[in-house]
């Protein structure tokens, strides 16, 4: 198995070219989507209630698109500008932040109803400089402590990740526990080299037991997860009639609103120009 | 694409900055308005998370005066529609957010706040 996290720091590895390649690859899209659905299942949010979620290491928004479809509101953080740029191009609906999760979060207590993180945690296990704040234990501690406080009580955070040793799993679990989380590992298809997936299922506020992993080789069992979410998606579609929201880059609409804002005495309303209401290119 | 929904949840996370570190002051902002689906249940669920004075302050700074200074007890449709607009339809595209305590500046470019800290600012 290739280990991109050993090749270069994430914001370098996921540069423009790799970010596009990663996002366009249909096989990758499918894998990330399956893991996102499974993570959502493990989050076990109360059904039919709106929720505000954090997508940790959201990348180009492959999971975010699913969160949108499922009707969740979300915010995403990632350290790679090129990945975020692709997310912008794909017009995901979540609020995006350029952030190194190893530096911790500033979100106020109880901000999120849950968190997911797909294929990210292994990136925190490599030291990038010799500075004390860049040692993996330091970064993991900062990450888990600030995440714990940003989550509502009770709630969960589910991480799919690729550990490369039992020591790594122990390190991560110990630090998460010290930060106040309970929970543990969920391993799907443990006996299949190909389908095996590791999820760390963390809970705030105790209660609830760690769900069981799935058995078999991953071929048949998938249907049940997808089926369940299929139903939720149907409901959401019905709710929003006509599917996706209107994007109102509509020029007339913008001009009308700008006029309104000027009337209200706002000073920084941009001047109207031939560019008003045009799609902007993402630049960092 | 940072909206007041998330701005209202964001405090400064620089080293040692633990008091008076909220709300981050918006400066030189450019906004874009984008319509989104009205979901009263989401808004009602989100209300307890909000710091109301900070929200009203930020909204007024962006030119929206529709929210009352005191959070109303009655959640009628008109109030919820205004709240919806303020939280979800005003997108801050450019500008910056400054910590009232340590004065760290988080720049916003292309709708994305840069939350990265320099080595000496990491907790
Ligand atoms: C394999 S990609 C997964 C992206 C997305 N979760 C998905 O499922 O498509 C790993 C992502 O983790 C991000 N990442 C790695 N280290 C990070 C860090 N310290 N802080 C924030 N994001 C990080 C990378 O930039 C990259 O976008």
mmCIF file of C-alpha atoms in Angstrom, chain A residues 50-52 71 73-75 79 84-85 88 92-100 102-108 110-113 129 131 133-134 138 142 152 239-240 243-249 253-254 257-258 261 264 266 268 270 280-284, chain B residues 1-6 8-15 22 28-39 41-42 46 49-51 61-66 85 88-91 93-94 97 109-120 122-123:
data_model
loop_
_atom_site.group_PDB
_atom_site.id
_atom_site.type_symbol
_atom_site.label_atom_id
_atom_site.label_comp_id
_atom_site.label_asym_id
_atom_site.label_seq_id
_atom_site.Cartn_x
_atom_site.Cartn_y
_atom_site.Cartn_z
ATOM 1 C CA UNK A 50 -30.930 18.638 11.347
ATOM 2 C CA UNK A 51 -27.293 18.537 12.395
ATOM 3 C CA UNK A 52 -24.194 20.673 12.059
ATOM 4 C CA UNK A 71 -29.176 17.372 4.167
ATOM 5 C CA UNK A 73 -25.005 21.498 7.388
ATOM 6 C CA UNK A 74 -21.243 21.324 7.804
ATOM 7 C CA UNK A 75 -17.930 23.091 8.041
ATOM 8 C CA UNK A 79 -4.401 22.221 5.305
ATOM 9 C CA UNK A 84 -9.858 23.461 -0.899
ATOM 10 C CA UNK A 85 -9.666 25.154 -4.262
ATOM 11 C CA UNK A 88 -14.720 25.566 -4.149
ATOM 12 C CA UNK A 92 -19.897 22.274 -1.959
ATOM 13 C CA UNK A 93 -22.136 24.010 0.517
ATOM 14 C CA UNK A 94 -20.056 23.801 3.698
ATOM 15 C CA UNK A 95 -17.936 26.627 5.082
ATOM 16 C CA UNK A 96 -14.274 25.873 4.434
ATOM 17 C CA UNK A 97 -11.221 26.730 6.517
ATOM 18 C CA UNK A 98 -7.534 26.511 5.744
ATOM 19 C CA UNK A 99 -6.337 24.921 8.934
ATOM 20 C CA UNK A 100 -3.733 22.516 10.270
ATOM 21 C CA UNK A 102 -2.420 19.527 14.521
ATOM 22 C CA UNK A 103 -2.484 23.157 15.683
ATOM 23 C CA UNK A 104 -5.914 22.647 17.251
ATOM 24 C CA UNK A 105 -9.271 24.353 16.752
ATOM 25 C CA UNK A 106 -10.720 27.592 18.082
ATOM 26 C CA UNK A 107 -14.363 26.532 17.758
ATOM 27 C CA UNK A 108 -16.387 27.436 20.815
ATOM 28 C CA UNK A 110 -20.462 22.568 21.782
ATOM 29 C CA UNK A 111 -20.272 23.988 18.253
ATOM 30 C CA UNK A 112 -20.770 20.695 16.400
ATOM 31 C CA UNK A 113 -23.300 17.878 16.642
ATOM 32 C CA UNK A 129 10.042 19.762 11.793
ATOM 33 C CA UNK A 131 10.162 21.966 16.774
ATOM 34 C CA UNK A 133 5.020 21.643 18.698
ATOM 35 C CA UNK A 134 5.432 19.408 15.668
ATOM 36 C CA UNK A 138 1.943 17.143 20.880
ATOM 37 C CA UNK A 142 -3.769 19.654 20.757
ATOM 38 C CA UNK A 152 -21.633 18.899 21.770
ATOM 39 C CA UNK A 239 -38.326 18.376 1.255
ATOM 40 C CA UNK A 240 -36.359 20.676 -0.959
ATOM 41 C CA UNK A 243 -33.329 18.989 -5.455
ATOM 42 C CA UNK A 244 -30.393 21.327 -5.117
ATOM 43 C CA UNK A 245 -30.902 24.880 -4.036
ATOM 44 C CA UNK A 246 -30.858 27.636 -6.571
ATOM 45 C CA UNK A 247 -27.485 29.208 -6.867
ATOM 46 C CA UNK A 248 -28.219 32.876 -6.986
ATOM 47 C CA UNK A 249 -25.248 34.172 -8.799
ATOM 48 C CA UNK A 253 -30.738 39.372 -7.745
ATOM 49 C CA UNK A 254 -27.285 40.487 -6.647
ATOM 50 C CA UNK A 257 -29.522 43.059 -2.816
ATOM 51 C CA UNK A 258 -26.560 45.400 -3.236
ATOM 52 C CA UNK A 261 -27.439 47.082 1.394
ATOM 53 C CA UNK A 264 -29.078 50.525 4.652
ATOM 54 C CA UNK A 266 -23.378 49.748 4.377
ATOM 55 C CA UNK A 268 -18.176 48.190 1.760
ATOM 56 C CA UNK A 270 -18.596 46.433 -3.977
ATOM 57 C CA UNK A 280 -15.050 33.727 -9.790
ATOM 58 C CA UNK A 281 -11.946 31.740 -10.214
ATOM 59 C CA UNK A 282 -10.384 30.472 -7.043
ATOM 60 C CA UNK A 283 -6.986 31.942 -6.306
ATOM 61 C CA UNK A 284 -4.977 31.632 -3.164
ATOM 62 C CA UNK B 1 -17.675 30.970 1.998
ATOM 63 C CA UNK B 2 -17.390 31.722 5.644
ATOM 64 C CA UNK B 3 -20.809 32.706 6.874
ATOM 65 C CA UNK B 4 -21.917 34.306 10.127
ATOM 66 C CA UNK B 5 -23.046 30.847 11.225
ATOM 67 C CA UNK B 6 -19.419 29.764 11.524
ATOM 68 C CA UNK B 8 -20.165 33.055 15.455
ATOM 69 C CA UNK B 9 -18.563 29.790 16.573
ATOM 70 C CA UNK B 10 -15.002 30.861 16.035
ATOM 71 C CA UNK B 11 -12.655 32.036 18.765
ATOM 72 C CA UNK B 12 -8.925 32.638 18.500
ATOM 73 C CA UNK B 13 -6.831 29.492 18.993
ATOM 74 C CA UNK B 14 -3.393 31.043 19.275
ATOM 75 C CA UNK B 15 -1.163 29.986 22.147
ATOM 76 C CA UNK B 22 -14.194 36.147 20.816
ATOM 77 C CA UNK B 28 -12.522 45.169 5.210
ATOM 78 C CA UNK B 29 -15.002 42.515 4.262
ATOM 79 C CA UNK B 30 -16.525 41.903 0.882
ATOM 80 C CA UNK B 31 -19.659 39.866 0.904
ATOM 81 C CA UNK B 32 -21.663 37.885 -1.585
ATOM 82 C CA UNK B 33 -25.281 36.872 -1.106
ATOM 83 C CA UNK B 34 -26.392 33.408 -2.046
ATOM 84 C CA UNK B 35 -29.850 32.054 -1.523
ATOM 85 C CA UNK B 36 -30.245 28.836 0.421
ATOM 86 C CA UNK B 37 -33.109 26.577 1.451
ATOM 87 C CA UNK B 38 -35.039 27.780 4.468
ATOM 88 C CA UNK B 39 -34.928 25.158 7.210
ATOM 89 C CA UNK B 41 -35.799 23.180 12.317
ATOM 90 C CA UNK B 42 -32.117 23.680 11.689
ATOM 91 C CA UNK B 46 -28.769 26.136 16.112
ATOM 92 C CA UNK B 49 -25.191 27.554 20.041
ATOM 93 C CA UNK B 50 -25.229 31.208 19.093
ATOM 94 C CA UNK B 51 -23.707 34.075 20.980
ATOM 95 C CA UNK B 61 -21.493 45.541 10.621
ATOM 96 C CA UNK B 62 -22.332 43.830 7.348
ATOM 97 C CA UNK B 63 -25.302 46.111 6.879
ATOM 98 C CA UNK B 64 -28.089 43.820 8.020
ATOM 99 C CA UNK B 65 -30.244 45.418 10.703
ATOM 100 C CA UNK B 66 -33.040 42.864 10.752
ATOM 101 C CA UNK B 85 -30.604 35.168 5.829
ATOM 102 C CA UNK B 88 -26.702 31.242 5.892
ATOM 103 C CA UNK B 89 -27.006 33.593 2.946
ATOM 104 C CA UNK B 90 -24.349 36.226 3.599
ATOM 105 C CA UNK B 91 -20.993 34.871 2.488
ATOM 106 C CA UNK B 93 -15.538 36.426 0.484
ATOM 107 C CA UNK B 94 -12.636 38.702 1.336
ATOM 108 C CA UNK B 97 -10.823 38.530 11.296
ATOM 109 C CA UNK B 109 -9.341 35.058 0.812
ATOM 110 C CA UNK B 110 -11.725 33.636 -1.743
ATOM 111 C CA UNK B 111 -14.178 32.864 1.007
ATOM 112 C CA UNK B 112 -11.679 30.784 2.975
ATOM 113 C CA UNK B 113 -10.286 31.987 6.303
ATOM 114 C CA UNK B 114 -6.643 31.157 6.838
ATOM 115 C CA UNK B 115 -6.464 29.762 10.373
ATOM 116 C CA UNK B 116 -2.796 28.738 10.197
ATOM 117 C CA UNK B 117 -0.587 29.836 13.075
ATOM 118 C CA UNK B 118 3.119 30.619 13.068
ATOM 119 C CA UNK B 119 5.286 28.271 15.100
ATOM 120 C CA UNK B 120 5.530 30.603 18.106
ATOM 121 C CA UNK B 122 0.986 27.234 18.442
ATOM 122 C CA UNK B 123 -0.404 26.105 21.794
#
